[in-house]
PDB file of C-alpha atoms (C1' of nucleotides) in Angstrom:
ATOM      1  CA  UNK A   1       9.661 -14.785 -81.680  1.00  0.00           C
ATOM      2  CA  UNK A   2       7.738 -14.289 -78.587  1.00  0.00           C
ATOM      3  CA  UNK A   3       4.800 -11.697 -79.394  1.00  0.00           C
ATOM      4  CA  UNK A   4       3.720 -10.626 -75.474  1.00  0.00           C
ATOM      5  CA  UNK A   5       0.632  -9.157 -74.769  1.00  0.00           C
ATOM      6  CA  UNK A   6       1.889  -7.085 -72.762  1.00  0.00           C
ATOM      7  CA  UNK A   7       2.947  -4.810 -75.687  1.00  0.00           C
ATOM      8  CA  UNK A   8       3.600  -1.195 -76.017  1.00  0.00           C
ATOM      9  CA  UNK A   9       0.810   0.945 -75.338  1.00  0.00           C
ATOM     10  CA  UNK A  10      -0.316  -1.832 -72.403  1.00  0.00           C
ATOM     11  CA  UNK A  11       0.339  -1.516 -68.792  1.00  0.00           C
ATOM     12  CA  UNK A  12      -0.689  -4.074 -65.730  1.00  0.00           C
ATOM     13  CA  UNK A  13      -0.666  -3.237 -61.984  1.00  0.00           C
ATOM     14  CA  UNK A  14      -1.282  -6.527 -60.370  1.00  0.00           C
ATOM     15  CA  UNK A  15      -3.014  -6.216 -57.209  1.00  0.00           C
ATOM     16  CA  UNK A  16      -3.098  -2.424 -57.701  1.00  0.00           C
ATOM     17  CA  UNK A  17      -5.916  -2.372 -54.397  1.00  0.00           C
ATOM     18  CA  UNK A  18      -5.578  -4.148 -51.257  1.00  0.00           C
ATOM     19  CA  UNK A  19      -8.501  -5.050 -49.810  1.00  0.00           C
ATOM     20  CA  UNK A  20      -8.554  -2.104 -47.647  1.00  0.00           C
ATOM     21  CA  UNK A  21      -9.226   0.221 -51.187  1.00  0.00           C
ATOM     22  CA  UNK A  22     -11.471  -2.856 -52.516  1.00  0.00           C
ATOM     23  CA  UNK A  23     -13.742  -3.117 -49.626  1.00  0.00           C
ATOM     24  CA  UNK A  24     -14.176   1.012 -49.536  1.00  0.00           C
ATOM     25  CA  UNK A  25     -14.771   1.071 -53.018  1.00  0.00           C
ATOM     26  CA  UNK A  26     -17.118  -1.667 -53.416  1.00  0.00           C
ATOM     27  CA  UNK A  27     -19.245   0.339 -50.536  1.00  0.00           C
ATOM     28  CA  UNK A  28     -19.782   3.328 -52.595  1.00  0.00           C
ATOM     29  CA  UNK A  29     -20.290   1.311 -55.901  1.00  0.00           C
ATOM     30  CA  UNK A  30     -23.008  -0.260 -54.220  1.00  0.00           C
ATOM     31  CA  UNK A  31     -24.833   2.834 -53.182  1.00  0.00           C
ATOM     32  CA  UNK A  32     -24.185   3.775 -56.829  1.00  0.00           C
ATOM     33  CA  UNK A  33     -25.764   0.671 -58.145  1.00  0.00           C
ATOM     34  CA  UNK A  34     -29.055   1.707 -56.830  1.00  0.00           C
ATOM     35  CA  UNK A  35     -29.633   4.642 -58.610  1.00  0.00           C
ATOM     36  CA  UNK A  36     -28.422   2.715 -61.349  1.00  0.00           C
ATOM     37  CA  UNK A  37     -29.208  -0.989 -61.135  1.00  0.00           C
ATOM     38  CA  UNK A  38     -27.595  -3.394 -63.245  1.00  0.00           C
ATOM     39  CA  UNK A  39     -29.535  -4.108 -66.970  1.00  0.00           C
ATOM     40  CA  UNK A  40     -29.044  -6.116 -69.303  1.00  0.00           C
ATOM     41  CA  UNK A  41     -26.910  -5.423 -72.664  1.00  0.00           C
ATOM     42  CA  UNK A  42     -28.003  -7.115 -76.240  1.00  0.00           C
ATOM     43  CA  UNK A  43     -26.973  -6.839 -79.741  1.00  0.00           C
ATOM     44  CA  UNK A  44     -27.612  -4.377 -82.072  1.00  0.00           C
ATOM     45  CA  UNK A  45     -30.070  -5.681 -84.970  1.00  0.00           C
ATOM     46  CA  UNK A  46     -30.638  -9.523 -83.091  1.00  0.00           C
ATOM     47  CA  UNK A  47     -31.470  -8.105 -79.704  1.00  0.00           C
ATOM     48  CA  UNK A  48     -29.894 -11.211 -78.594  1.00  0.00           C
ATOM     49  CA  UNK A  49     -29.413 -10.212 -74.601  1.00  0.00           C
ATOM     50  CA  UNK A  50     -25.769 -10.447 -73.841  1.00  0.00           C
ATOM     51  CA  UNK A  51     -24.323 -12.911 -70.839  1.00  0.00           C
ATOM     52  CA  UNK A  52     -23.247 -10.473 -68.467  1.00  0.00           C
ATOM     53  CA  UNK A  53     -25.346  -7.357 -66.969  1.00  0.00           C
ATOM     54  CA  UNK A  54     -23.650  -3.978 -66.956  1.00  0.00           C
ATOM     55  CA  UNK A  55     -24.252  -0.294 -65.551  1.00  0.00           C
ATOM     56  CA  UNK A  56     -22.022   2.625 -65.404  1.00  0.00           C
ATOM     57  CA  UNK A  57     -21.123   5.704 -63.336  1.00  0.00           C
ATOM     58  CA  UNK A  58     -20.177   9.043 -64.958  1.00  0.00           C
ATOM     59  CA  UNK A  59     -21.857  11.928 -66.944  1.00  0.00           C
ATOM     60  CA  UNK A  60     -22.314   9.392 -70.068  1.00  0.00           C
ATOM     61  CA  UNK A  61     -22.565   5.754 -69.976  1.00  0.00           C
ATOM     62  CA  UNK A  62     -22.082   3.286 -72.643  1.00  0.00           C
ATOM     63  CA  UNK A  63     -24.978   1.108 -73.924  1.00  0.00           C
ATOM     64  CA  UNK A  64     -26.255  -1.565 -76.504  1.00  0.00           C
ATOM     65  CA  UNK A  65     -29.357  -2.049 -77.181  1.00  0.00           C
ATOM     66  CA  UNK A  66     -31.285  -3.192 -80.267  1.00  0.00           C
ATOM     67  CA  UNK A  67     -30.602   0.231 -81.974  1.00  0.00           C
ATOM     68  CA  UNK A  68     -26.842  -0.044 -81.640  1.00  0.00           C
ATOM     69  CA  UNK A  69     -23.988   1.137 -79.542  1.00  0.00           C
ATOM     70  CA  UNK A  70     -23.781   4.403 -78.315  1.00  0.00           C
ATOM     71  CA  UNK A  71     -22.784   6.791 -74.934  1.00  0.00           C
ATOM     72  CA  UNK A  72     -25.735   8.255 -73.341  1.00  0.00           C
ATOM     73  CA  UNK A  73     -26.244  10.344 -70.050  1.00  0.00           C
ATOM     74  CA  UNK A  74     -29.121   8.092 -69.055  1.00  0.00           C
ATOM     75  CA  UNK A  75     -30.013   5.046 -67.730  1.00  0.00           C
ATOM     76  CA  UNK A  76     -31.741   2.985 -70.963  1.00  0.00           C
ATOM     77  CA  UNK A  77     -34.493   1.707 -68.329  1.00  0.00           C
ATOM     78  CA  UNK A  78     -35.385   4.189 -65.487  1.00  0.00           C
ATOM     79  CA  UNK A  79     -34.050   7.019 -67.562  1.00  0.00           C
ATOM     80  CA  UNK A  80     -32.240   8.815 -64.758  1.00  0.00           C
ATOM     81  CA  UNK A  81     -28.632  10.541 -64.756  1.00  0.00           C
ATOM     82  CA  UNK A  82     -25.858   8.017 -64.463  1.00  0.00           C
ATOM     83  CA  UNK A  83     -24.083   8.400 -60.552  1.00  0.00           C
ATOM     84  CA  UNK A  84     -21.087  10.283 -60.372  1.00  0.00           C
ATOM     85  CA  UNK A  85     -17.828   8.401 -60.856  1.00  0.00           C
ATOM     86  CA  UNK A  86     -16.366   7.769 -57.489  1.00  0.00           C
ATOM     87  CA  UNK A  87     -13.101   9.730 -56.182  1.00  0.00           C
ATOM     88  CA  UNK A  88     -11.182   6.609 -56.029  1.00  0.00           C
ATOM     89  CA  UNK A  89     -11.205   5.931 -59.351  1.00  0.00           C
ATOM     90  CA  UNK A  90     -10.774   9.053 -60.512  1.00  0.00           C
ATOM     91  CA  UNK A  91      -7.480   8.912 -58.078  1.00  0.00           C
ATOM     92  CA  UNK A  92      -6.670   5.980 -59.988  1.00  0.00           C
ATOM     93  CA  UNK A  93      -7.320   7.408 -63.701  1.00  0.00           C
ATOM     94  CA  UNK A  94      -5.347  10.334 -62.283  1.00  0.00           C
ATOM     95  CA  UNK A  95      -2.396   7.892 -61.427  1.00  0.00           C
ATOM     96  CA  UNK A  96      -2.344   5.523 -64.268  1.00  0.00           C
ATOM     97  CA  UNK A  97      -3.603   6.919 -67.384  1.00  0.00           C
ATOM     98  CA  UNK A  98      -1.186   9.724 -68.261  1.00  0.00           C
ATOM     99  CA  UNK A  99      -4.479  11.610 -69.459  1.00  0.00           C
ATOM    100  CA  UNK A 100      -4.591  15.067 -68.770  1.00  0.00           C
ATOM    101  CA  UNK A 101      -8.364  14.836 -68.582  1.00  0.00           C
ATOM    102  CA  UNK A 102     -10.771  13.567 -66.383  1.00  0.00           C
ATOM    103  CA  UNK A 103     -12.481  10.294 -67.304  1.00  0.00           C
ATOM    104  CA  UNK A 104     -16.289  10.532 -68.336  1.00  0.00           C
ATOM    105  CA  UNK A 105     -17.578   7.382 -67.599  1.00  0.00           C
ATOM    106  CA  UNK A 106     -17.065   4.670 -66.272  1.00  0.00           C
ATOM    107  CA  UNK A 107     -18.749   1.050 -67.318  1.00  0.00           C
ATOM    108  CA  UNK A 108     -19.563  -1.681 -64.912  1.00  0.00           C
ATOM    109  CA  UNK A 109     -19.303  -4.961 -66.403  1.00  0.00           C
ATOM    110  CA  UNK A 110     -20.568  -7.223 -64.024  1.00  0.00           C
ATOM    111  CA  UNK A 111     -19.975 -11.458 -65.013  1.00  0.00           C
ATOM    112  CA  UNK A 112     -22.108 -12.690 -62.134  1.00  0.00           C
ATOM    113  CA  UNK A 113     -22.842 -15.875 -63.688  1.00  0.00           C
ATOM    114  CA  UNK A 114     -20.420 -19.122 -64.584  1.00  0.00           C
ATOM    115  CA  UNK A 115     -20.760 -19.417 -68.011  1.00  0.00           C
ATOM    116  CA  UNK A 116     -20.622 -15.288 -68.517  1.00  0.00           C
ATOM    117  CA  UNK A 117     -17.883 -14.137 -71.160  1.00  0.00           C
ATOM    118  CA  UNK A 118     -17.276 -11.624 -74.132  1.00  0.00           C
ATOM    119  CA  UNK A 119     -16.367 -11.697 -77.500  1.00  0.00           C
ATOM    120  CA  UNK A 120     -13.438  -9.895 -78.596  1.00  0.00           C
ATOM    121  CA  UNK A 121     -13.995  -6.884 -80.109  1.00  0.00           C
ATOM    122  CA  UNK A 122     -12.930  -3.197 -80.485  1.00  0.00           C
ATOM    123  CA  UNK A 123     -13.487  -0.500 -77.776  1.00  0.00           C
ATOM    124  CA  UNK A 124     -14.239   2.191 -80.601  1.00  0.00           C
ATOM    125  CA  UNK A 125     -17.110   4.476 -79.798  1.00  0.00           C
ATOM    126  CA  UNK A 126     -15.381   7.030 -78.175  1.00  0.00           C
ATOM    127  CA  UNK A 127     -14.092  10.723 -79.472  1.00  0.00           C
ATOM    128  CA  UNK A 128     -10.785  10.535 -77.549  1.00  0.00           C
ATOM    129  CA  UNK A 129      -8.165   7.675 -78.772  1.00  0.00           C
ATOM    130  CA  UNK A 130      -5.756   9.338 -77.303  1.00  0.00           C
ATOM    131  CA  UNK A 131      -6.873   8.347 -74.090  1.00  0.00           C
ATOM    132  CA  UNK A 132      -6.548   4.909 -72.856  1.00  0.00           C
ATOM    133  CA  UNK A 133      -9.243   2.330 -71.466  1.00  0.00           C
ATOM    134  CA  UNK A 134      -7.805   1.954 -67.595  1.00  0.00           C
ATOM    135  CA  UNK A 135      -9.671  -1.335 -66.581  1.00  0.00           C
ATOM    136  CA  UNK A 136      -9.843  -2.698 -62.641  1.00  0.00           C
ATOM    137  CA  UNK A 137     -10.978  -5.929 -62.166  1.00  0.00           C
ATOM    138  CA  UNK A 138     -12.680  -6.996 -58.528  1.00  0.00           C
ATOM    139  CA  UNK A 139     -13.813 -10.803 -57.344  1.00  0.00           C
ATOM    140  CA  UNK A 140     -13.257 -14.282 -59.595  1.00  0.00           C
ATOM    141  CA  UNK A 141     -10.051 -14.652 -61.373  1.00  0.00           C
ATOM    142  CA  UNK A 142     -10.678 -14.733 -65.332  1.00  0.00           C
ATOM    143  CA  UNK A 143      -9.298 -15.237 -68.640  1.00  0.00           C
ATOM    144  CA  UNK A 144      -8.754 -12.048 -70.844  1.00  0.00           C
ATOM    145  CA  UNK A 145      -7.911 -12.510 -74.331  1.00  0.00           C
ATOM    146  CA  UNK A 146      -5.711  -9.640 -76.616  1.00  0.00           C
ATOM    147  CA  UNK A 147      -5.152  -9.444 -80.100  1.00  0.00           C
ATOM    148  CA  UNK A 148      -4.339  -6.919 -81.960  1.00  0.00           C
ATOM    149  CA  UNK A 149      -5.340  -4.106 -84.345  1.00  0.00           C
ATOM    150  CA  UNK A 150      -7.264  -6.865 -86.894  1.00  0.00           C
ATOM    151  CA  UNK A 151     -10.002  -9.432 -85.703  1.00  0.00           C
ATOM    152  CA  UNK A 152      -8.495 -12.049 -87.890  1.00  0.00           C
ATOM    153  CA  UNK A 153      -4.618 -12.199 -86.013  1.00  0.00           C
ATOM    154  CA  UNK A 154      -2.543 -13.617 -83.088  1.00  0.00           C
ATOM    155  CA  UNK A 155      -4.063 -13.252 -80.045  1.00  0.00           C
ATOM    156  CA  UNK A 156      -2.569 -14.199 -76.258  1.00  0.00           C
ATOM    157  CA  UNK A 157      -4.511 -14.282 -72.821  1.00  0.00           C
ATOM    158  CA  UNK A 158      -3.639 -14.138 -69.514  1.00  0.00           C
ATOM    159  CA  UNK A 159      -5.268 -14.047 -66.283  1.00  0.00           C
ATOM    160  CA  UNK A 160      -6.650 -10.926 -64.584  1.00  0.00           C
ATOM    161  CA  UNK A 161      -7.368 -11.166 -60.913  1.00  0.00           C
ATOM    162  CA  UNK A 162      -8.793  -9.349 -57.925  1.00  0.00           C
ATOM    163  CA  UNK A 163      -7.663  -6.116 -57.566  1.00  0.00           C
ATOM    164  CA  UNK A 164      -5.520  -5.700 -60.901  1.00  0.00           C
ATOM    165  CA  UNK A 165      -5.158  -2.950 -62.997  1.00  0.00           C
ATOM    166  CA  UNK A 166      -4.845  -3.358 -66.788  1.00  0.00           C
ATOM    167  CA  UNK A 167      -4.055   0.119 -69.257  1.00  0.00           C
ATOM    168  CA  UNK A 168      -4.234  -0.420 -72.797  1.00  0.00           C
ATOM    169  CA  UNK A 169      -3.289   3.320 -75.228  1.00  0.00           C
ATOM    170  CA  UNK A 170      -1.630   4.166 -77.788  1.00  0.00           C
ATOM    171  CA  UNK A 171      -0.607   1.238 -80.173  1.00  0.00           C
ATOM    172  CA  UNK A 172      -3.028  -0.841 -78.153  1.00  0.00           C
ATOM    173  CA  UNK A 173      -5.921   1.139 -77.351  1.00  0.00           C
ATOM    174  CA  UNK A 174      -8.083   0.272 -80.701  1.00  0.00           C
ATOM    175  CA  UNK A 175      -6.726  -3.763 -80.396  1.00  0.00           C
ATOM    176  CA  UNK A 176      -9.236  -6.296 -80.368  1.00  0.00           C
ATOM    177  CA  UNK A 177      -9.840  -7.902 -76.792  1.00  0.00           C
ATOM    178  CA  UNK A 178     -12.568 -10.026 -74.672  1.00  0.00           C
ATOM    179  CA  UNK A 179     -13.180 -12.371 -72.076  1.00  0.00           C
ATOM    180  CA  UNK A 180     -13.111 -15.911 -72.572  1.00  0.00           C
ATOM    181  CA  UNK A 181     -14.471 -16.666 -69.123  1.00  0.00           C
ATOM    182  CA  UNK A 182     -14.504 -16.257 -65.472  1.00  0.00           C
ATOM    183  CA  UNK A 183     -12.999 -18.751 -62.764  1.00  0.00           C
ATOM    184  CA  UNK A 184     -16.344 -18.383 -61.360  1.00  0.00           C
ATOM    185  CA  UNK A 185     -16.014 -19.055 -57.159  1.00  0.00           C
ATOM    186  CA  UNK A 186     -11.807 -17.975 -57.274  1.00  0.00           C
ATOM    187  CA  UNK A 187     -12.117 -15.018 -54.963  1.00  0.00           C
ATOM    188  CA  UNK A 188     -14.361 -13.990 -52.022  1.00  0.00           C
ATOM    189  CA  UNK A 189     -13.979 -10.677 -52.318  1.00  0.00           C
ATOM    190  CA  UNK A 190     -17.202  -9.634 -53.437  1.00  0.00           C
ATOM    191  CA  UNK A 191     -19.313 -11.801 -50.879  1.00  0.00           C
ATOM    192  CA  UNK A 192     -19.589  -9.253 -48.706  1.00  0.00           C
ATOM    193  CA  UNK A 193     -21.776  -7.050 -50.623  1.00  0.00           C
ATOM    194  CA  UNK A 194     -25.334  -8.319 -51.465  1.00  0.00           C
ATOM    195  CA  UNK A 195     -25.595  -6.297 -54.530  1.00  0.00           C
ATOM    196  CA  UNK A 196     -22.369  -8.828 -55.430  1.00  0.00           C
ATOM    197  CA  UNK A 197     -24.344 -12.111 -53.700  1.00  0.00           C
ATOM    198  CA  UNK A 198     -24.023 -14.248 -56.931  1.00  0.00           C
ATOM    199  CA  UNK A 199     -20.044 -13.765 -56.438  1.00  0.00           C
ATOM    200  CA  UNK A 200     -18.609 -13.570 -60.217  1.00  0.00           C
ATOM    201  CA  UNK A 201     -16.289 -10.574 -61.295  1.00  0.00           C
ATOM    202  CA  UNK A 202     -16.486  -6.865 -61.592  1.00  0.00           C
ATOM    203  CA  UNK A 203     -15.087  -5.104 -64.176  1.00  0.00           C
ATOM    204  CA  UNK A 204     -14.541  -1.068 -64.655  1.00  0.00           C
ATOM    205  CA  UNK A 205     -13.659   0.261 -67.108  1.00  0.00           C
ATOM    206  CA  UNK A 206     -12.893   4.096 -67.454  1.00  0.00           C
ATOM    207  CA  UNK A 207     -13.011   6.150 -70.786  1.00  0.00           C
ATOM    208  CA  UNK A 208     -12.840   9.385 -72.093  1.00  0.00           C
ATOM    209  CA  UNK A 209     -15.682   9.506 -74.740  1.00  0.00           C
ATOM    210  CA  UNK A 210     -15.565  13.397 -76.156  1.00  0.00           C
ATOM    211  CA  UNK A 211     -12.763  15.279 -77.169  1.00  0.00           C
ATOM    212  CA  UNK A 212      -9.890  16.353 -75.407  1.00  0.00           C
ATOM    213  CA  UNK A 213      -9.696  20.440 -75.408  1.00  0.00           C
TER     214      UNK A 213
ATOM    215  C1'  DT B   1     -11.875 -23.913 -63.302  1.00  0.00           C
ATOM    216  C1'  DA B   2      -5.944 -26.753 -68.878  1.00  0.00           C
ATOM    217  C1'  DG B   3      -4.750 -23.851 -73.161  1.00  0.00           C
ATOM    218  C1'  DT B   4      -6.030 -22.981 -77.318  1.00  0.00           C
ATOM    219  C1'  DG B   5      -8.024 -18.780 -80.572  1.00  0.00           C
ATOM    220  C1'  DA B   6      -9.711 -18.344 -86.438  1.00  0.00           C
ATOM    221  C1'  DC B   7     -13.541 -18.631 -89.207  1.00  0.00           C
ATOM    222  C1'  DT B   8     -18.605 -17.928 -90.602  1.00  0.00           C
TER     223       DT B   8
ATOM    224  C1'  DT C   1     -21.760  -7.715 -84.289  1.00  0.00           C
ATOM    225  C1'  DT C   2     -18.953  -6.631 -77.298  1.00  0.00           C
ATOM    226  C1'  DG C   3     -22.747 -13.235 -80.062  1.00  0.00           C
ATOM    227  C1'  DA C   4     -22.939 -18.165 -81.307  1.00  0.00           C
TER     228       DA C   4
END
DNA sequence: TAGTGACT
DNA sequence: TTGA
C-alpha cells in the first residue's frame, strides 16, 4: 500500500508563477519587508531562537516568542501594523483555496541560511479550520516533510521548488508537517533582491485566523 | 545538496 | 514545543 502525500485535502501547483509573477511579487514584498523587517522566532518557555527569521503581511501576523504562540496585529519589535497582504496573493488565495473569505495574514518564513529547517508540527492557532494553509514557495529547492493527524506516524517528503504552490484543508489541514532542509544555492531567483542577498528560500504562507461569518 | 523519519 |  502506497500512502501518498499528496492525500485528500492536499493540492500542489508546481511552478504555479513564472518568473514574470515571481519577480513582480518579490518587488512589492520587499517594500513590505521594510516596514516590517525580518525578526527572529524562538520557543515558547526555552527562548531558544529558531533557525530561520520570519515576518508577515496582513491585519494579524503570527508570532513566537518566549510567552508562546499567538496572532497579533503588530510587529513584536518596532510595534507597528503588519503591511497589507499584496493583491497577488490574494489573487492566488482567491484561485486556490476554495475559501469564501479573504485571507488575514500572511507569514513570511524566510530560510536564508544552509543549515535552516523546521520541525514538524501542527499549524493550529487559528479560528478557521475550515480554511486551508495555501503555501508558495520562492528561491532554493527544499525538502518538506508530511505526516499526518498524530506526531508519532508515517510521514513522506517531497521536494518543493521555486514558484510552487502547495494547499493542504480539510483531512489535511491539522496534519503534522516541517522542513527538513533547504538545497541551499538551487535557484537564483531571489538574487536579485538585496533584501534576499543571502539567497535561501521564501516561504508564504496564507491563513485565515478568525472565524468565518 | 541521497533518503530516511520515530523517539525523548 | 514550529527545537535538539
Amino acid at each position: 500500500m502506497n500512502h501518498n502525500i499528496l492525500g485528500e485535502g492536499t493540492r500542489y501547483y508546481p511552478e504555479y508563477w513564472g518568473s514574470e509573477a515571481q519577480n513582480a511579487f518579490l518587488e512589492t514584498l520587499q517594500e513590505g519587508l521594510q516596514q516590517a523587517p525580518f525578526f527572529v522566532p524562538r520557543m515558547p518557555r526555552t527562548n531558544q531562537p529558531w533557525s530561520i527569521r520570519m515576518s508577515n503581511l496582513g491585519p494579524l501576523g503570527w508570532v513566537s516568542d518566549k510567552s508562546g504562540y499567538r496572532y497579533q496585529p503588530t510587529h513584536p519589535e518596532t510595534s507597528a501594523p503588519w503591511p497589507q497582504i499584496p493583491q497577488m496573493l490574494i489573487d492566488l488565495w482567491r484561485d486556490v483555496s476554495g475559501c469564501p473569505a479573504d485571507p488575514e495574514c500572511c507569514l513570511v518564513n524566510y530560510y536564508d541560511k544552509p543549515k535552516a529547517k523546521m520541525g514538524l508540527h501542527q499549524d493550529r492557532d487559528e479560528q478557521a479550520f475550515e480554511a486551508p494553509v495555501v503555501s508558495l514557495s520562492l528561491g532554493d529547492s527544499a525538502v518538506f516533510r508530511m505526516g499526518g493527524p498524530k506526531r508519532r506516524g508515517p510521514t513522506q517528503s517531497m521536494k518543493l521548488h521555486n514558484g510552487d504552490v502547495f494547499v493542504f484543508g480539510g483531512a489535511a489541514r491539522l496534519h503534522y508537517h516541517g522542513l527538513d532542509r533547504i538545497l541551499y544555492g538551487s535557484s537564483q531567483a531571489l538574487a536579485a533582491y538585496p533584501a534576499f542577498a543571502e539567497g535561501g528560500r521564501l516561504n508564504l504562507t496564507l491563513r485565515r485566523v478568525s472565524p468565518i461569518a
